[in-house]
Amino acid sequence: AKSAGGNRFELADPEADARVITRHGLTTGLPAALDRGEFFIEYQPLVHLGDGTVSGAEALVRWLHPQHGVLGPDRFIPLAEHTGLIVPLGRWVLEQSVRQARLWRERYGESTAAGPMRINVNLSPCQLTHPGLVQDTVDILERTGVAPDALCLEVTESALIGADDDLLKPLRRLAEMGVDIALDDFGTGYSNLANLRRLPVSVLKLDRSFTQSMQQYPADPVDLKIVEGIVALAHSLDLTVTVEGVETGAQAEQLRVLGCDTAQGWYYARPGPPDRLHELALVDATG
Ligand code: C2E
Ligand code: CA
Ligand code: CA
Ligand code: CA
């Protein structure tokens, strides 16, 4: 029932991506880019659908390449995974983002209408299998003095399909500490819904393709039923539902009525520098 096409770039073959990047000569610069300070992070606000207040932000990494300008993660994450740079890069993103969250929390308080003010950070499957993940995360939270409940780690549904206990163990330990785990791009991986109970996740991030199907008003009745069913199932398992890729008010409204909890998308704000979130939080604080 999901609309075909449009969102399919996410299924791109990482090997093919790596070849494209190599052809454009990005490979040589990548290992040194971290030392040279060429990466930076943009933040996109997460909005509580109930009352429109900002409840946190997702960290999205970019590379300011000396020749090619700003490159999005789809251009270099596959290569970083391929070369192993993703582990130190991911650790850097985590530390920067948690530091930023601490600044926001100092400035605007630690809780919002939707619970603790949160920072969401993407985890690559390569980081999941790296033995240092739990300790690195603990160290970063301790160094920055940020409570674990301020952190949400996003793992794609496809990374966890058929995951065995070894893969889930670090996520379970993080979840026990109070870190939230979100299942990203949910609905694209064809996972068994009953499988959800086995995973230490507390947030479902509905893939953008569902949001796209809410483009018309009213949306396709079958799509409405599917989202309604996912939301009901998620809530019955005590999971919250975040929707991504919200570009219009009509989408936001339909998804709110369907019971989704949190939204993210260009309708609210594009990813941007941390000060943009300051502005949004200030707007909310002053009504
Ligand atoms: P994602 O985690 O699914 O992130 C959402 C993507 O949708 C972001 O693309 C965001 O800029 C884009 N987006 C947000 N709102 C809208 C909207 O309303 N409409 C549309 N069409 N798009 C919207 P971006 O920043 O290019 O990131 C792409 C992917 O790269 C992310 O997908 C994530 O899988 C990965 N990524 C980003 N940062 C990191 C990171 O630090 N580590 C790892 N491992 N992966 C990352
Ligand atoms: Ca994400
Ligand atoms: Ca996503
Ligand atoms: Ca995605």
Coordinates of C-alpha atoms and ligand atoms in Angstrom, one line a residue:
A1 CA 0.0 0.0 0.0
K2 CA 3.0 2.3 0.4
S3 CA 3.7 4.5 -2.6
A4 CA 6.4 3.0 -4.8
G5 CA 9.5 5.0 -5.7
G6 CA 10.4 8.4 -4.4
N7 CA 12.0 7.2 -1.2
R8 CA 14.0 4.4 -2.7
F9 CA 17.5 5.9 -2.5
E10 CA 17.7 4.5 1.0
L11 CA 18.0 1.0 -0.4
A12 CA 21.0 2.0 -2.5
D13 CA 23.8 -0.5 -2.6
P14 CA 26.7 0.6 -0.3
E15 CA 29.3 -0.9 -2.6
A16 CA 27.9 1.1 -5.5
D17 CA 28.0 4.2 -3.3
A18 CA 31.6 3.5 -2.4
R19 CA 32.4 3.2 -6.1
V20 CA 30.8 6.5 -6.9
I21 CA 32.6 8.2 -4.1
T22 CA 35.9 6.7 -5.2
R23 CA 35.4 7.9 -8.7
H24 CA 34.9 11.4 -7.4
G25 CA 38.2 11.2 -5.4
L26 CA 36.6 11.4 -2.0
T27 CA 38.4 8.3 -0.7
T28 CA 41.8 9.9 -0.2
G29 CA 40.4 12.7 2.0
L30 CA 38.1 10.7 4.2
P31 CA 40.5 9.2 6.8
A32 CA 42.1 12.6 7.5
A33 CA 38.9 14.6 7.5
L34 CA 38.2 13.8 11.1
D35 CA 41.6 15.1 12.2
R36 CA 41.2 18.1 10.0
G37 CA 37.9 19.0 11.6
E38 CA 36.0 18.9 8.3
F39 CA 32.8 17.2 9.8
F40 CA 30.0 19.2 11.3
I41 CA 26.6 18.4 12.7
E42 CA 23.2 19.9 11.8
Y43 CA 20.3 19.4 14.1
Q44 CA 16.7 19.0 13.1
P45 CA 14.1 19.6 15.8
L46 CA 11.7 16.9 17.0
V47 CA 8.3 18.4 17.7
H48 CA 5.6 17.1 20.0
L49 CA 2.5 16.7 17.8
G50 CA 0.1 17.3 20.7
D51 CA 1.1 20.9 21.3
G52 CA 3.8 21.7 18.8
T53 CA 6.6 22.2 21.3
V54 CA 10.2 21.2 20.6
S55 CA 11.1 18.0 22.4
G56 CA 14.6 17.5 21.1
A57 CA 16.6 17.2 17.9
E58 CA 18.2 14.6 15.7
A59 CA 21.9 15.0 14.9
L60 CA 22.8 14.7 11.2
V61 CA 26.4 14.7 10.2
R62 CA 27.9 16.6 7.2
W63 CA 31.3 16.9 5.6
L64 CA 32.6 20.2 4.6
H65 CA 34.9 18.9 1.8
P66 CA 37.8 21.2 0.8
Q67 CA 37.0 20.8 -2.9
H68 CA 33.4 19.6 -3.1
G69 CA 31.7 21.7 -0.5
V70 CA 29.1 20.4 1.9
L71 CA 28.5 16.6 1.4
G72 CA 25.5 14.9 2.9
P73 CA 25.9 11.6 4.8
D74 CA 24.6 9.5 1.9
R75 CA 27.7 10.6 0.1
F76 CA 30.3 9.4 2.7
I77 CA 28.7 7.2 5.4
P78 CA 28.9 4.1 3.2
L79 CA 32.6 4.7 2.6
A80 CA 33.2 5.4 6.3
E81 CA 31.5 2.1 7.0
H82 CA 33.6 0.4 4.4
T83 CA 36.9 1.7 5.8
G84 CA 36.1 1.5 9.5
L85 CA 36.2 5.3 9.9
I86 CA 32.6 5.1 11.0
V87 CA 33.7 4.0 14.5
P88 CA 35.7 7.1 15.4
L89 CA 33.4 9.3 13.4
G90 CA 30.3 7.9 15.1
R91 CA 32.0 8.4 18.5
W92 CA 32.8 12.0 17.5
V93 CA 29.2 12.7 16.4
L94 CA 27.9 11.2 19.7
E95 CA 30.2 13.3 21.9
Q96 CA 29.5 16.6 20.0
S97 CA 25.7 15.9 20.0
V98 CA 25.6 15.1 23.7
R99 CA 27.6 18.2 24.5
Q100 CA 25.2 20.2 22.5
A101 CA 22.3 18.6 24.3
R102 CA 23.9 19.6 27.6
L103 CA 24.0 23.3 26.5
W104 CA 20.3 23.2 25.4
R105 CA 19.3 21.6 28.7
E106 CA 21.2 24.2 30.7
R107 CA 19.5 26.9 28.8
Y108 CA 16.0 25.6 28.4
G109 CA 15.6 23.1 31.2
E110 CA 15.8 19.3 31.1
S111 CA 12.2 18.5 30.5
T112 CA 9.7 19.4 27.8
A113 CA 5.9 18.8 27.4
A114 CA 6.8 15.4 25.9
G115 CA 9.3 14.4 28.6
P116 CA 13.1 14.9 28.8
M117 CA 14.7 17.2 26.2
R118 CA 16.4 14.6 23.9
I119 CA 19.2 14.3 21.5
N120 CA 18.8 11.6 18.8
V121 CA 22.0 10.2 17.3
N122 CA 22.2 7.7 14.4
L123 CA 24.2 4.5 14.9
S124 CA 25.6 2.6 12.0
P125 CA 25.4 -1.3 12.2
C126 CA 29.2 -1.3 12.3
Q127 CA 29.1 0.6 15.6
L128 CA 26.7 -2.0 17.0
T129 CA 29.2 -4.8 16.4
H130 CA 32.1 -2.7 17.8
P131 CA 33.0 -3.9 21.3
G132 CA 33.6 -0.3 22.6
L133 CA 30.0 1.0 22.0
V134 CA 28.6 0.7 25.6
Q135 CA 31.8 1.9 27.3
D136 CA 32.2 4.8 24.9
T137 CA 28.6 5.9 25.5
V138 CA 29.0 5.6 29.3
D139 CA 32.2 7.7 29.1
I140 CA 30.7 10.4 27.0
L141 CA 27.6 10.7 29.2
E142 CA 29.8 10.8 32.3
R143 CA 32.2 13.4 30.8
T144 CA 29.4 15.7 29.8
G145 CA 27.2 15.1 32.9
V146 CA 24.2 14.3 30.7
A147 CA 21.6 11.9 32.0
P148 CA 21.1 8.7 29.9
D149 CA 17.4 9.5 29.4
A150 CA 18.4 12.6 27.3
L151 CA 20.0 10.3 24.7
C152 CA 18.2 8.3 22.0
L153 CA 20.2 6.1 19.7
E154 CA 18.6 5.4 16.3
V155 CA 19.2 2.1 14.7
T156 CA 17.6 1.2 11.4
E157 CA 15.0 -1.6 11.3
S158 CA 17.1 -3.4 8.6
A159 CA 20.1 -3.5 10.9
L160 CA 18.2 -5.4 13.5
I161 CA 16.3 -7.8 11.2
G162 CA 17.2 -11.3 12.3
A163 CA 19.6 -9.8 14.9
D164 CA 20.9 -12.5 17.3
D165 CA 21.5 -12.0 21.0
D166 CA 25.1 -10.9 20.6
L167 CA 24.0 -7.9 18.5
L168 CA 21.2 -7.0 20.9
K169 CA 23.3 -7.3 24.1
P170 CA 24.9 -3.8 23.9
L171 CA 21.6 -2.3 23.0
R172 CA 19.9 -4.0 26.0
R173 CA 22.6 -2.7 28.3
L174 CA 22.2 0.8 27.0
A175 CA 18.4 0.5 27.4
E176 CA 18.8 -0.7 31.0
M177 CA 20.9 2.4 31.7
G178 CA 18.0 4.5 30.5
V179 CA 19.2 5.3 27.0
D180 CA 16.3 5.2 24.5
I181 CA 16.7 3.1 21.4
A182 CA 14.7 4.1 18.3
L183 CA 13.9 1.8 15.4
D184 CA 14.7 4.0 12.4
D185 CA 13.1 3.8 9.0
F186 CA 10.4 1.5 10.4
G187 CA 8.1 -0.1 7.9
T188 CA 10.7 -0.5 5.2
G189 CA 12.4 -3.6 6.5
Y190 CA 9.5 -6.1 6.4
S191 CA 10.3 -7.3 9.9
N192 CA 7.9 -9.4 11.8
L193 CA 5.8 -7.1 14.0
A194 CA 5.8 -9.7 16.8
N195 CA 9.6 -9.5 16.7
L196 CA 9.3 -6.0 18.1
R197 CA 8.7 -7.4 21.6
R198 CA 12.2 -9.0 21.5
L199 CA 14.0 -5.7 20.7
P200 CA 15.0 -3.3 23.4
V201 CA 13.4 -0.3 21.6
S202 CA 11.2 2.4 23.0
V203 CA 10.6 4.5 19.9
L204 CA 9.4 3.6 16.4
K205 CA 10.4 6.1 13.7
L206 CA 7.9 5.6 10.9
D207 CA 9.7 5.8 7.5
R208 CA 9.1 8.9 5.4
S209 CA 7.2 6.8 2.8
F210 CA 4.2 6.7 5.3
T211 CA 4.4 10.5 5.7
Q212 CA 4.4 10.9 1.9
S213 CA 1.3 8.8 1.6
M214 CA -0.5 11.4 3.8
Q215 CA 0.2 14.1 1.1
Q216 CA -3.4 14.2 -0.1
Y217 CA -6.2 15.0 2.3
P218 CA -7.9 12.7 3.1
A219 CA -5.1 10.1 2.5
D220 CA -5.6 6.7 0.9
P221 CA -7.9 4.8 3.4
V222 CA -5.6 1.7 3.3
D223 CA -2.6 3.8 4.2
L224 CA -4.5 5.4 7.0
K225 CA -5.5 1.9 8.3
I226 CA -1.8 0.8 8.2
V227 CA -0.5 3.7 10.1
E228 CA -3.4 3.5 12.6
G229 CA -2.5 -0.2 13.1
I230 CA 1.2 0.5 13.6
V231 CA 0.4 3.2 16.1
A232 CA -2.0 1.0 18.1
L233 CA 0.5 -1.8 18.2
A234 CA 3.3 0.5 19.2
H235 CA 1.3 2.1 22.0
S236 CA 0.2 -1.3 23.3
L237 CA 3.9 -2.2 23.6
D238 CA 4.6 1.2 25.3
L239 CA 6.5 2.5 22.4
T240 CA 6.2 6.1 21.2
V241 CA 5.9 6.8 17.5
T242 CA 7.9 9.5 15.7
V243 CA 7.1 10.4 12.1
E244 CA 9.8 11.8 9.8
G245 CA 9.7 13.7 6.6
V246 CA 6.7 15.9 7.5
E247 CA 6.6 18.6 4.8
T248 CA 3.1 20.0 5.1
G249 CA 0.5 21.0 7.7
A250 CA -2.0 18.5 6.2
Q251 CA 0.5 15.7 6.8
A252 CA 1.2 16.8 10.4
E253 CA -2.6 17.1 11.1
Q254 CA -3.4 13.6 9.7
L255 CA -0.5 12.0 11.6
R256 CA -1.5 13.8 14.8
V257 CA -5.1 12.5 14.5
L258 CA -3.8 9.0 13.8
G259 CA -2.1 9.2 17.2
C260 CA 1.6 9.7 16.3
D261 CA 3.5 11.3 19.2
T262 CA 6.4 13.2 17.7
A263 CA 7.2 14.6 14.2
Q264 CA 10.2 15.8 12.3
G265 CA 10.4 17.4 8.9
W266 CA 10.8 20.5 6.7
Y267 CA 7.4 21.7 7.7
Y268 CA 8.9 22.5 11.1
A269 CA 12.5 23.1 10.3
R270 CA 15.2 21.9 8.0
P271 CA 18.3 20.5 9.7
G272 CA 20.5 23.5 10.7
P273 CA 23.0 24.8 13.1
P274 CA 22.3 24.4 16.8
D275 CA 21.2 28.1 17.2
R276 CA 18.2 27.3 15.0
L277 CA 16.9 25.1 17.8
H278 CA 17.5 27.9 20.3
E279 CA 15.2 30.1 18.2
L280 CA 12.5 27.4 18.0
A281 CA 12.7 26.7 21.7
L282 CA 12.5 30.4 22.5
V283 CA 9.5 30.8 20.2
D284 CA 7.7 28.0 22.1
A285 CA 8.7 29.3 25.5
T286 CA 7.2 32.7 24.8
G287 CA 4.1 31.2 23.3
Ligands
C2E1 P1 17.7 9.3 8.6 O1 18.3 8.9 9.9 O2 16.5 8.6 8.1 O3 17.5 10.9 8.6 C1 16.5 11.6 8.0 C2 16.9 12.2 6.7 O4 15.7 12.9 6.1 C3 17.9 13.3 6.8 O5 18.7 13.2 5.6 C4 17.1 14.6 6.9 O6 17.8 15.7 6.4 C5 16.0 14.2 5.9 N1 14.8 15.0 6.1 C6 14.4 15.6 7.2 N2 13.2 16.2 7.1 C7 12.8 15.9 5.8 C8 11.6 16.3 5.0 O7 10.7 16.9 5.5 N3 11.6 15.8 3.7 C9 12.6 15.1 3.2 N4 12.5 14.8 1.9 N5 13.7 14.8 3.9 C10 13.8 15.2 5.2 P2 20.3 13.4 5.7 O8 20.7 14.4 6.7 O9 20.8 13.5 4.3 O10 20.8 12.0 6.3 C11 20.6 10.8 5.5 C12 20.9 9.6 6.3 O11 22.3 9.5 6.7 C13 20.1 9.5 7.6 O12 18.8 9.1 7.4 C14 21.0 8.5 8.4 O13 20.6 7.2 8.1 C15 22.4 8.8 7.9 N6 23.1 9.6 8.9 C16 23.0 11.0 9.1 N7 23.9 11.3 10.1 C17 24.5 10.2 10.6 C18 25.4 9.9 11.6 O14 25.9 10.7 12.4 N8 25.8 8.5 11.7 C19 25.3 7.6 10.9 N9 25.7 6.3 11.1 N10 24.4 7.8 9.9 C20 24.0 9.1 9.8
CA2 CA 17.7 8.7 11.9
CA3 CA 14.8 7.7 9.3
CA4 CA 16.4 7.2 6.3

